CSV table of N, CA and C and ligand atoms in Angstrom, one decimal:
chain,number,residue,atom,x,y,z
A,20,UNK,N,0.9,-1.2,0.0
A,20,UNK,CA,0.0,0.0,0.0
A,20,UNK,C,0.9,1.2,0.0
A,21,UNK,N,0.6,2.5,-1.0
A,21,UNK,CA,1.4,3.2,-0.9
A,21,UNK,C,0.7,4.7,-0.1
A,22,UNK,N,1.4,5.1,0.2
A,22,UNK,CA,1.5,7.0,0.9
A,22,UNK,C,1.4,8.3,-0.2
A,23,UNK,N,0.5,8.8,-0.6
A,23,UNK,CA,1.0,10.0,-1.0
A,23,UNK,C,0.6,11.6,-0.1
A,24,UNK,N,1.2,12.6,-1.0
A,24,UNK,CA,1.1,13.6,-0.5
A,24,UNK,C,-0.1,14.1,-0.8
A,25,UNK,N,-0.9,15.0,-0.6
A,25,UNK,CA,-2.0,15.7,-1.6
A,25,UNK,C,-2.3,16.8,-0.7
A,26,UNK,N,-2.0,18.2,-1.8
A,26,UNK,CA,-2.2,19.2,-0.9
A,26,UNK,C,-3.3,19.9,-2.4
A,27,UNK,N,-4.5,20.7,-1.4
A,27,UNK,CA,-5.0,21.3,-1.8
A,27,UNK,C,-4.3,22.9,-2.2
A,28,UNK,N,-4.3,23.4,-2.8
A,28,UNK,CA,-3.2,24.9,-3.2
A,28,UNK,C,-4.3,25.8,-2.7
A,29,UNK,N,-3.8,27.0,-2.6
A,29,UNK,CA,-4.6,28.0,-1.8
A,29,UNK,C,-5.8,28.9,-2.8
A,30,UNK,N,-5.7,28.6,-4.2
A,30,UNK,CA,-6.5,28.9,-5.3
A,30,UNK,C,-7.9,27.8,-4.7
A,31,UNK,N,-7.8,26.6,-4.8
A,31,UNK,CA,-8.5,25.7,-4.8
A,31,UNK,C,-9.2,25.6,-3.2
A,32,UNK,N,-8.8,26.1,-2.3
A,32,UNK,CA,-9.4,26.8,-0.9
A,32,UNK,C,-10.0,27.7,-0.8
A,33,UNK,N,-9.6,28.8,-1.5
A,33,UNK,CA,-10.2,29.8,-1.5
A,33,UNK,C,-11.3,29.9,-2.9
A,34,UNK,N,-11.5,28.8,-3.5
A,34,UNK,CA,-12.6,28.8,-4.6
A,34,UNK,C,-13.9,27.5,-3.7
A,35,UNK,N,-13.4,27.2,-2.7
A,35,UNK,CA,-14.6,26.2,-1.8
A,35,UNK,C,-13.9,25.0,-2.4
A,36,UNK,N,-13.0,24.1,-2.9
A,36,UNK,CA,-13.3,23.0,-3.9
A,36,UNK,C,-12.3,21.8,-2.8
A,37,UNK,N,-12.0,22.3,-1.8
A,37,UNK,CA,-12.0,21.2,-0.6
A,37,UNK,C,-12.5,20.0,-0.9
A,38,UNK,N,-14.3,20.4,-0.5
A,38,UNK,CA,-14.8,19.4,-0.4
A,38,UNK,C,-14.6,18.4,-1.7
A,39,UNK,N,-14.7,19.0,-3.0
A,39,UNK,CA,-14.7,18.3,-4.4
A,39,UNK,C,-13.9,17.3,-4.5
A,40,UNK,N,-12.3,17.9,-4.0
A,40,UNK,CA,-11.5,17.2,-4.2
A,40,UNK,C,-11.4,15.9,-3.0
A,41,UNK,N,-11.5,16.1,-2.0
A,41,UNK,CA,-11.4,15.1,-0.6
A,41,UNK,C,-12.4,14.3,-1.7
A,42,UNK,N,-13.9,14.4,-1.9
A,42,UNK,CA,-14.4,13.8,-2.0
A,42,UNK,C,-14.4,12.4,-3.2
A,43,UNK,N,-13.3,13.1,-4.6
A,43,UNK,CA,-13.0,12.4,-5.7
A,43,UNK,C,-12.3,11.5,-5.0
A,44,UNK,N,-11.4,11.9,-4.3
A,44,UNK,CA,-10.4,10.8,-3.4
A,44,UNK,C,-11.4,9.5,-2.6
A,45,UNK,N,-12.1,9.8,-1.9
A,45,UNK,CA,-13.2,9.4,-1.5
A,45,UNK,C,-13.7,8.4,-2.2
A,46,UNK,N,-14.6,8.5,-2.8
A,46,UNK,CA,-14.9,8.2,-4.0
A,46,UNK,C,-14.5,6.9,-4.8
A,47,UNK,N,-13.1,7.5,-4.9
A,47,UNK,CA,-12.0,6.3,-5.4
A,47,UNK,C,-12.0,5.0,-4.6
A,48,UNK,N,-11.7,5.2,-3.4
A,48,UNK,CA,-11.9,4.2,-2.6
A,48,UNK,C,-10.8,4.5,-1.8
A,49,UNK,N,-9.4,5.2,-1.6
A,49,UNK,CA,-8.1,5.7,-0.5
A,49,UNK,C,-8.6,6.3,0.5
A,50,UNK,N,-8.1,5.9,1.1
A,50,UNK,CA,-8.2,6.0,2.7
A,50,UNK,C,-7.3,7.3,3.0
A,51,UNK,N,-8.1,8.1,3.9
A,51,UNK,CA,-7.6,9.5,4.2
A,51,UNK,C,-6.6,9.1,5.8
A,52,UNK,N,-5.5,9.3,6.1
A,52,UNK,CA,-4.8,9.1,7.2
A,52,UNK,C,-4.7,10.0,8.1
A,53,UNK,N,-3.9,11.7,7.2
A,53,UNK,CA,-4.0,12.9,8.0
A,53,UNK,C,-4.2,14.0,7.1
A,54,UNK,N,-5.2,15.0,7.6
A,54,UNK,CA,-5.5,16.3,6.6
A,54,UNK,C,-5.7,17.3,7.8
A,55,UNK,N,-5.3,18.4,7.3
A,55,UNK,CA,-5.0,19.8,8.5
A,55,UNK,C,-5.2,21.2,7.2
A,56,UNK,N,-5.5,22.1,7.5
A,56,UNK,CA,-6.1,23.5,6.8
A,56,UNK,C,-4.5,24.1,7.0
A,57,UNK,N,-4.1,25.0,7.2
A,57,UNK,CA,-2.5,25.4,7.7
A,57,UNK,C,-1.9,26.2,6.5
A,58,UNK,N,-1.0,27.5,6.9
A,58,UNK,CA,-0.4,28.2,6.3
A,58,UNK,C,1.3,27.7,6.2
A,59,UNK,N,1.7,27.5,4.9
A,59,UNK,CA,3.0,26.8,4.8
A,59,UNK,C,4.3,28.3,4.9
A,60,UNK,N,4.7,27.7,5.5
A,60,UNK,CA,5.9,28.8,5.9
A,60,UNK,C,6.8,28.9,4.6
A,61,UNK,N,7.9,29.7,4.1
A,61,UNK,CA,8.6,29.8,3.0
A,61,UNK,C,9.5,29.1,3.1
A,62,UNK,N,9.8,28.2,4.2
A,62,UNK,CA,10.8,27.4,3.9
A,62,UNK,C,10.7,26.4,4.1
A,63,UNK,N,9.3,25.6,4.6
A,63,UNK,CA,8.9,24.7,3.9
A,63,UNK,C,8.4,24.7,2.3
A,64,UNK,N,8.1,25.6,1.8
A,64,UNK,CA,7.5,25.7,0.4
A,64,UNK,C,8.9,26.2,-0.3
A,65,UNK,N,9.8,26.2,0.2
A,65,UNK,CA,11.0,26.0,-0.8
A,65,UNK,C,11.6,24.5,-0.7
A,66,UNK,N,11.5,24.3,0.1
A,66,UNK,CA,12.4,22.6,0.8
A,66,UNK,C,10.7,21.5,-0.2
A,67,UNK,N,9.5,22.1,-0.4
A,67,UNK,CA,8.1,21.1,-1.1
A,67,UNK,C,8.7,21.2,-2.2
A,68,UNK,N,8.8,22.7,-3.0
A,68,UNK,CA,9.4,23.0,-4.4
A,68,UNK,C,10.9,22.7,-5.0
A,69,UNK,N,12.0,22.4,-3.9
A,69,UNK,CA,13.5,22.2,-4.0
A,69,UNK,C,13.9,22.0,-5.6
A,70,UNK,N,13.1,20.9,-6.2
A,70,UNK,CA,13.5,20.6,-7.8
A,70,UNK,C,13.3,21.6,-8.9
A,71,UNK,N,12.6,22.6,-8.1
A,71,UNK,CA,12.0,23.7,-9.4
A,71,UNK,C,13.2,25.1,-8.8
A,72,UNK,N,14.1,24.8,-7.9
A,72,UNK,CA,14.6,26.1,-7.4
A,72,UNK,C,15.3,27.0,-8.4
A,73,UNK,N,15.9,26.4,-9.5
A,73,UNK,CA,16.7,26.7,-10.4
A,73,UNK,C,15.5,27.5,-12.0
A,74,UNK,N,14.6,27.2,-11.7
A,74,UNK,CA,13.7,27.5,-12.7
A,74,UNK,C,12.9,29.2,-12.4
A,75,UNK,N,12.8,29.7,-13.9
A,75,UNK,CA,12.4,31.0,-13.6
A,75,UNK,C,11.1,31.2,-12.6
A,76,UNK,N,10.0,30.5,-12.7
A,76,UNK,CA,9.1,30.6,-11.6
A,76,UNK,C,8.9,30.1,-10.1
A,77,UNK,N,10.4,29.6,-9.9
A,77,UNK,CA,9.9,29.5,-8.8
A,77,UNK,C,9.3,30.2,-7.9
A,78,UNK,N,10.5,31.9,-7.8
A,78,UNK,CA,9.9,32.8,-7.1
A,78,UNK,C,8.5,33.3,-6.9
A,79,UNK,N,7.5,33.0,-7.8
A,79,UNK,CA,6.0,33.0,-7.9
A,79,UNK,C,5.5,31.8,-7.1
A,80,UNK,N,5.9,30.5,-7.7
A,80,UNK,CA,5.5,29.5,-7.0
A,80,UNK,C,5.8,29.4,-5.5
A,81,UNK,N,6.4,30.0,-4.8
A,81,UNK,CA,6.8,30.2,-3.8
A,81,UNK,C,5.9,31.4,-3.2
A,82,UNK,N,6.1,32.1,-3.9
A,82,UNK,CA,5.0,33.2,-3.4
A,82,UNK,C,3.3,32.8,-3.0
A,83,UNK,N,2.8,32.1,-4.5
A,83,UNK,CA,2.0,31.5,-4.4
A,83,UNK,C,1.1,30.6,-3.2
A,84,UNK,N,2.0,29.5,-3.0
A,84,UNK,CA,1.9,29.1,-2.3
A,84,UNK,C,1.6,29.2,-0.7
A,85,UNK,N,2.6,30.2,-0.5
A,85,UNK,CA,2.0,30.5,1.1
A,85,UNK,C,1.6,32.0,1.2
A,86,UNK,N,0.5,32.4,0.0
A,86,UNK,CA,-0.2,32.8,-0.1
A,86,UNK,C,-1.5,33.2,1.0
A,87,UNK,N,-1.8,32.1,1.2
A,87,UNK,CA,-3.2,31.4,1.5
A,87,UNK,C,-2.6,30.1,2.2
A,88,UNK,N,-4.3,29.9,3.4
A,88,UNK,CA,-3.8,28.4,4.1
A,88,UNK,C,-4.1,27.4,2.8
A,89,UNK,N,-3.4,26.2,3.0
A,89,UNK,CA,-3.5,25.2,1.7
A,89,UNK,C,-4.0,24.0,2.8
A,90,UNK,N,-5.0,23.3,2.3
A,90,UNK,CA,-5.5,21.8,2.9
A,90,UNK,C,-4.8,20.5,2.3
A,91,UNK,N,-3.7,20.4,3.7
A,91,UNK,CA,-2.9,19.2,3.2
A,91,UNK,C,-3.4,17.7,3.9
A,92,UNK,N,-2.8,16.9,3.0
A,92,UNK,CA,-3.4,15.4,3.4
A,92,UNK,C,-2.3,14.2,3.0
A,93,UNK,N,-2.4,13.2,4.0
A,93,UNK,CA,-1.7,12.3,3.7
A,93,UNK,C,-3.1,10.8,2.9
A,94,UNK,N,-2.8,10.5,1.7
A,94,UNK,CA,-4.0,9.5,1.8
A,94,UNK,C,-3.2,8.5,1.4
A,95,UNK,N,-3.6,7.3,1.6
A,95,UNK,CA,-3.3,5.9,1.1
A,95,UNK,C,-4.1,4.8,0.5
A,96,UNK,N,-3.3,4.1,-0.6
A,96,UNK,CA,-4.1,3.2,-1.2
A,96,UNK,C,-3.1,2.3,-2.6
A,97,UNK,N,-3.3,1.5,-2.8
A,97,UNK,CA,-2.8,0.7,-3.8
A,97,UNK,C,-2.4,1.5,-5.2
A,98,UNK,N,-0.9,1.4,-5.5
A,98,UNK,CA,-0.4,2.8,-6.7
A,98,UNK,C,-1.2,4.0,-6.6
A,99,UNK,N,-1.3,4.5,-5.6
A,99,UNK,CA,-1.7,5.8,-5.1
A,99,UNK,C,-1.3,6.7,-6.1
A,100,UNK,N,0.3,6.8,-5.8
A,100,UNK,CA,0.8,7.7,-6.8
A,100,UNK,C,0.8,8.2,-7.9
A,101,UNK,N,0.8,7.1,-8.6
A,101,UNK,CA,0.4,7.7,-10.4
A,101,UNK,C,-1.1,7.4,-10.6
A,102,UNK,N,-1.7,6.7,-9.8
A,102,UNK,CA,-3.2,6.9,-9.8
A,102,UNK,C,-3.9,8.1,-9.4
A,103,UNK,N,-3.1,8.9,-8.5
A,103,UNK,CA,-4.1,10.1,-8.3
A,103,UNK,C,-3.4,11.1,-8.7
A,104,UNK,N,-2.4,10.9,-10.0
A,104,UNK,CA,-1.9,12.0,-10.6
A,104,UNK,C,-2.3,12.0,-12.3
A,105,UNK,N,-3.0,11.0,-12.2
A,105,UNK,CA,-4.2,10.6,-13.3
A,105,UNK,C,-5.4,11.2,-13.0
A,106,UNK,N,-5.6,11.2,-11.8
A,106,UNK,CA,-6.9,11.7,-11.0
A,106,UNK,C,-7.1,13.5,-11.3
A,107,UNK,N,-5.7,13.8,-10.7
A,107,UNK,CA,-5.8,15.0,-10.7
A,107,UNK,C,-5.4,15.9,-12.3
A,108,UNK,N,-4.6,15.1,-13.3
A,108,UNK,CA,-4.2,15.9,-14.7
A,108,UNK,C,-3.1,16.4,-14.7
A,109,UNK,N,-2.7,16.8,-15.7
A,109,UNK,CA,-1.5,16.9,-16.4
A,109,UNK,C,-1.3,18.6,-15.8
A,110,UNK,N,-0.2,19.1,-15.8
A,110,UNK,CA,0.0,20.3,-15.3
A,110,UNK,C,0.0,21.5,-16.1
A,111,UNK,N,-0.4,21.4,-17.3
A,111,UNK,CA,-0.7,22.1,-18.6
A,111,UNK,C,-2.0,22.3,-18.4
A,112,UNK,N,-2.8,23.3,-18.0
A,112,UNK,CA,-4.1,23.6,-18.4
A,112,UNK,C,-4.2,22.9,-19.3
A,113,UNK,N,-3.7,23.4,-21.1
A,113,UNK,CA,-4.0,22.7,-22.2
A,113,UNK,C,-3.9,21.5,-22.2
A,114,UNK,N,-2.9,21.1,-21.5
A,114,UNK,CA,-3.5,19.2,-21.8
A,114,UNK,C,-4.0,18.9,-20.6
A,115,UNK,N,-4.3,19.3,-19.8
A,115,UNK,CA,-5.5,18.6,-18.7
A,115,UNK,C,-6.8,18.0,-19.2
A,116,UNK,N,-7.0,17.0,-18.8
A,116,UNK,CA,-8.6,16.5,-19.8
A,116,UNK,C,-9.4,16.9,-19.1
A,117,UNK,N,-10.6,16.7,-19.2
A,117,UNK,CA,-11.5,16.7,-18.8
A,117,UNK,C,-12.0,16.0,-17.9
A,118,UNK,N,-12.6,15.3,-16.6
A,118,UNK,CA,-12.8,14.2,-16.1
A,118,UNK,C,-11.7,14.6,-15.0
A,119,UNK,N,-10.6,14.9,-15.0
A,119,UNK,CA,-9.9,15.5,-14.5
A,119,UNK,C,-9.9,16.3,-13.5
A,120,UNK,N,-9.1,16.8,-12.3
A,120,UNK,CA,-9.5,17.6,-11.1
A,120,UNK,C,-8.9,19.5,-12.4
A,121,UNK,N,-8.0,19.3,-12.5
A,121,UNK,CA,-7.2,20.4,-13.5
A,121,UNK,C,-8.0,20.7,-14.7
A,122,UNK,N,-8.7,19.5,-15.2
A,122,UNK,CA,-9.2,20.0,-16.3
A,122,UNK,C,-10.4,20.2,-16.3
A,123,UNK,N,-11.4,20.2,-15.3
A,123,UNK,CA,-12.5,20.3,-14.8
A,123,UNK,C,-12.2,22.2,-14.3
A,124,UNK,N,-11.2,22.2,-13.4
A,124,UNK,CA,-11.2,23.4,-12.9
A,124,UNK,C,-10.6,24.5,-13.0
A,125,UNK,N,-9.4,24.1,-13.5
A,125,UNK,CA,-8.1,25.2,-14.0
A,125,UNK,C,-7.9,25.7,-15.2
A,126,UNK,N,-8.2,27.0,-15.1
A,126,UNK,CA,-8.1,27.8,-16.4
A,126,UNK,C,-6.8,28.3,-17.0
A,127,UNK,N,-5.6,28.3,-15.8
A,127,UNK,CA,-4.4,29.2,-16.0
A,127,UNK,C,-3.6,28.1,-14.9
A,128,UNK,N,-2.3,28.0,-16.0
A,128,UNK,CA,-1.2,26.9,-15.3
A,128,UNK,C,-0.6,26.9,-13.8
A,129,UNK,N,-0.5,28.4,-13.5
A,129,UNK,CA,-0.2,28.4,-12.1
A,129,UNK,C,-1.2,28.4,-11.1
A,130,UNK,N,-2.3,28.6,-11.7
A,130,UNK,CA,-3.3,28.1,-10.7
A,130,UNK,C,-3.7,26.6,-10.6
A,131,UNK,N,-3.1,25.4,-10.3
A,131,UNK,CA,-3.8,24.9,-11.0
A,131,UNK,C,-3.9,23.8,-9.9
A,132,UNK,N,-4.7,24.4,-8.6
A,132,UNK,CA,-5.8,23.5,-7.6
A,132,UNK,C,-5.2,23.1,-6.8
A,133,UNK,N,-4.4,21.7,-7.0
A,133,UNK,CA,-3.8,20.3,-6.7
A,133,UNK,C,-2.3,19.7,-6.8
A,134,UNK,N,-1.7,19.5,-5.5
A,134,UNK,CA,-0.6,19.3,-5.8
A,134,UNK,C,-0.6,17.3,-5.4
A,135,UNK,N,0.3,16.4,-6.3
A,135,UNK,CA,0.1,14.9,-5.6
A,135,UNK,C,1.6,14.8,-6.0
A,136,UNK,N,2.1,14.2,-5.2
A,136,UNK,CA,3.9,13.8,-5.4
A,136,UNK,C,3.9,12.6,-6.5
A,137,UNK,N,5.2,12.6,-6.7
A,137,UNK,CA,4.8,12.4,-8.1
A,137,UNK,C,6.1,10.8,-8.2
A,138,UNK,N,6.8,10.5,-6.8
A,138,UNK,CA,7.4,9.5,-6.7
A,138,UNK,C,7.1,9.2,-5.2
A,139,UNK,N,7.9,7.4,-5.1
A,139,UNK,CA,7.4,7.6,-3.4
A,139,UNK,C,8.5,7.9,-2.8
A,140,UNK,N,9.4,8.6,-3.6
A,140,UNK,CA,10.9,9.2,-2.7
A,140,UNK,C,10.4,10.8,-2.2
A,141,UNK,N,9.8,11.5,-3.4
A,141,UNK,CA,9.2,12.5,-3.2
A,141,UNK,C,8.0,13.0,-2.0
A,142,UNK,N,7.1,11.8,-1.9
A,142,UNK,CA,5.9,11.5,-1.0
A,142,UNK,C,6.1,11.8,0.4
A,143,UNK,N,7.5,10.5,0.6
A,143,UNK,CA,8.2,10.6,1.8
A,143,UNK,C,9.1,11.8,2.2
A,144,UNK,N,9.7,12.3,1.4
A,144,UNK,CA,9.8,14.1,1.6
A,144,UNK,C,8.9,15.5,1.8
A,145,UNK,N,8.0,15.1,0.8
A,145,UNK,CA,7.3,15.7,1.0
A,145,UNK,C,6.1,16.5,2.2
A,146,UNK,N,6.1,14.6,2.8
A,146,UNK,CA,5.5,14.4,4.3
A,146,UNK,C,6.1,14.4,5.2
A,147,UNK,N,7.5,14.3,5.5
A,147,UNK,CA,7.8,15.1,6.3
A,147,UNK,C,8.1,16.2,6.7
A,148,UNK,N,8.0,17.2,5.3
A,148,UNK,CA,8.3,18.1,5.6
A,148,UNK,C,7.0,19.2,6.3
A,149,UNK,N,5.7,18.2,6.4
A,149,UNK,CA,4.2,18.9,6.9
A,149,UNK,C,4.0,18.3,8.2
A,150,UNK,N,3.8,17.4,7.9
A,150,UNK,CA,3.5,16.3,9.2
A,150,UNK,C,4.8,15.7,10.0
A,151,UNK,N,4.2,15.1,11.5
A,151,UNK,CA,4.8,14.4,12.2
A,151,UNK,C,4.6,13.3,12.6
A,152,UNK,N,5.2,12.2,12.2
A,152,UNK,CA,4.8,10.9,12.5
A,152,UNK,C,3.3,10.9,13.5
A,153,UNK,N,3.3,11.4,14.6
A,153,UNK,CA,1.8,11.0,15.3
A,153,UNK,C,0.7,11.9,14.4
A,154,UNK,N,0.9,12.7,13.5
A,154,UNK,CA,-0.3,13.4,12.8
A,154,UNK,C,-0.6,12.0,11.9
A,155,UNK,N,-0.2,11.5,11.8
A,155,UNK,CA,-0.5,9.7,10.8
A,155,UNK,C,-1.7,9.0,11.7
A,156,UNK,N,-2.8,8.9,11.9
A,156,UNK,CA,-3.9,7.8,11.9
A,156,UNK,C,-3.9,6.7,11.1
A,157,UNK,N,-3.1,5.6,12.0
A,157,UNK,CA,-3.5,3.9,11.3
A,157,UNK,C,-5.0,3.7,12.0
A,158,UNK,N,-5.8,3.2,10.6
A,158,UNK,CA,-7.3,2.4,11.1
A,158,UNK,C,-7.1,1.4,10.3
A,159,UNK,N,-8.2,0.6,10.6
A,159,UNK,CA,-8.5,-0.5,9.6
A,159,UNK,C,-10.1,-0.3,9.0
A,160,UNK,N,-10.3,-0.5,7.9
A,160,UNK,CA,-11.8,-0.4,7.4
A,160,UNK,C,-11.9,-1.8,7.1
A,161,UNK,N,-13.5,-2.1,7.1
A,161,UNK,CA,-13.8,-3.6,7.0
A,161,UNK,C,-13.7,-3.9,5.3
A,162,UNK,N,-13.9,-3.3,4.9
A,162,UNK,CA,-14.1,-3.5,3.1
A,162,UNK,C,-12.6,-3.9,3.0
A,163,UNK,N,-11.4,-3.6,3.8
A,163,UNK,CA,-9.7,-4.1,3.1
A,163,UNK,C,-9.7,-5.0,2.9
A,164,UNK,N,-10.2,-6.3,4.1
A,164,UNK,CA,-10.2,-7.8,3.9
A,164,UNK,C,-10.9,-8.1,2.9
A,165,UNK,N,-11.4,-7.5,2.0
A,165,UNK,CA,-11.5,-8.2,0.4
A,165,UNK,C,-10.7,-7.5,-0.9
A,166,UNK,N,-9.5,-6.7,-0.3
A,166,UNK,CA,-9.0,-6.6,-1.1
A,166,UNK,C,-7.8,-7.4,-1.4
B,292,ATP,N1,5.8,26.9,-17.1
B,292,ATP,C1,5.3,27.2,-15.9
B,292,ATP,N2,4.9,28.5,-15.6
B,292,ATP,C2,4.4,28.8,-14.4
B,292,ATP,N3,4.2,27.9,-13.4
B,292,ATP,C3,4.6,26.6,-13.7
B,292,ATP,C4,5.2,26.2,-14.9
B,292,ATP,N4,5.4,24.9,-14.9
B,292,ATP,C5,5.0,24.5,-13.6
B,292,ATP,N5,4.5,25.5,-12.9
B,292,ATP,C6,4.0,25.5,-11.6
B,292,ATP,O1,4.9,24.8,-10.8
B,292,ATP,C7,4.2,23.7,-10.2
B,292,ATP,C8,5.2,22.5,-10.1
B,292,ATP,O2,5.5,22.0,-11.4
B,292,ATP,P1,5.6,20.4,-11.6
B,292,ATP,O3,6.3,20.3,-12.9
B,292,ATP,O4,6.1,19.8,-10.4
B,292,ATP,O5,4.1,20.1,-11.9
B,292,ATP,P2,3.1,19.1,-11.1
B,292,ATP,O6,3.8,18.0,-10.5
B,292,ATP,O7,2.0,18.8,-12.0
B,292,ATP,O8,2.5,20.1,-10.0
B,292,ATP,P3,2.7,20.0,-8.5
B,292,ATP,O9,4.1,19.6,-8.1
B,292,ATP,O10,2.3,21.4,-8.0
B,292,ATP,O11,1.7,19.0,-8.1
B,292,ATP,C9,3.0,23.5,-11.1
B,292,ATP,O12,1.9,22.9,-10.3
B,292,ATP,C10,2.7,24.9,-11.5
B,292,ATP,O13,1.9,25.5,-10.5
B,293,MG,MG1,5.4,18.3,-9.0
């Protein structure tokens, strides 16, 4: 079972789409572990963005980001990762599909809702750099034993 990251961006909080998004996850069938509302400091959101630091936007994306509180979440579930980065779309407005969290809602590339890690080396970076081991809730749900 894998861990990802999934943070709501502060565009997508401040447009109500919380609930939309928790709920696609939902939906899917992954199991929510830990989610918190929270304003990211700039040096977490440089240490979240580290691979983009060399690129012209980061300074935006940085700005961006702890803009506004962002609704972060740890969820779990079987290839999480590239499953809910299917879920959520391609990071190109223009090629976001439809069906899509991005392409349903995002008009303009740097706004665009939804962030999901995008490896499980990244995941496990990513989560620690929000949460603390006890912010993790292990449950069990009865529907697992048939998976
Ligand atoms: N060319 C660009 N111009 C402006 N912003 C960009 C550009 N490319 C990426 N970004 C911003 O940087 C973020 C990180 O880019 P990345 O390539 O990691 O995309 P992603 O993995 O789909 O998005 P995220 O990491 O936020 O989930 C994007 O979500 C977007 O907001
Ligand atoms: Mg990324």
């Amino acid at each position: 079972m894998e861990r990802t990251f999934i943070m709501v961006k502060p565009d997508g909080v401040q447009r109500g789409l919380i609930g939309d998004i928790v709920s696609r996850f939902e939906r899917k069938g992954w199991k929510l572990v830990s989610g918190k509302l929270m304003m990211i400091t700039r040096e977490q959101a440089e240490r979240h963005y580290a691979e983009h630091a060399e690129k012209p936007f980061f300074g935006e994306l940085v700005d961006f980001i702890t803009s506004g509180p962002v609704f972060a979440m740890i969820w779990e579930g079987d290839e999480i990762i590239s499953l809910s980065r299917l879920m959520i779309g391609k990071t190109k407005v223009g090629e976001a599909q439809p069906g899509t969290i991005r392409g349903d809602y995002a008009s303009h590339t740097p706004l665009n809702l939804v962030h999901g890690s995008d490896s499980q080396e990244s995941a496990a970076r990513e989560i620690a750099n929000l949460f603390a081991d006890s912010d993790i809730i292990s449950y069990d749900r009865a529907i697992e034993s048939w998976i």
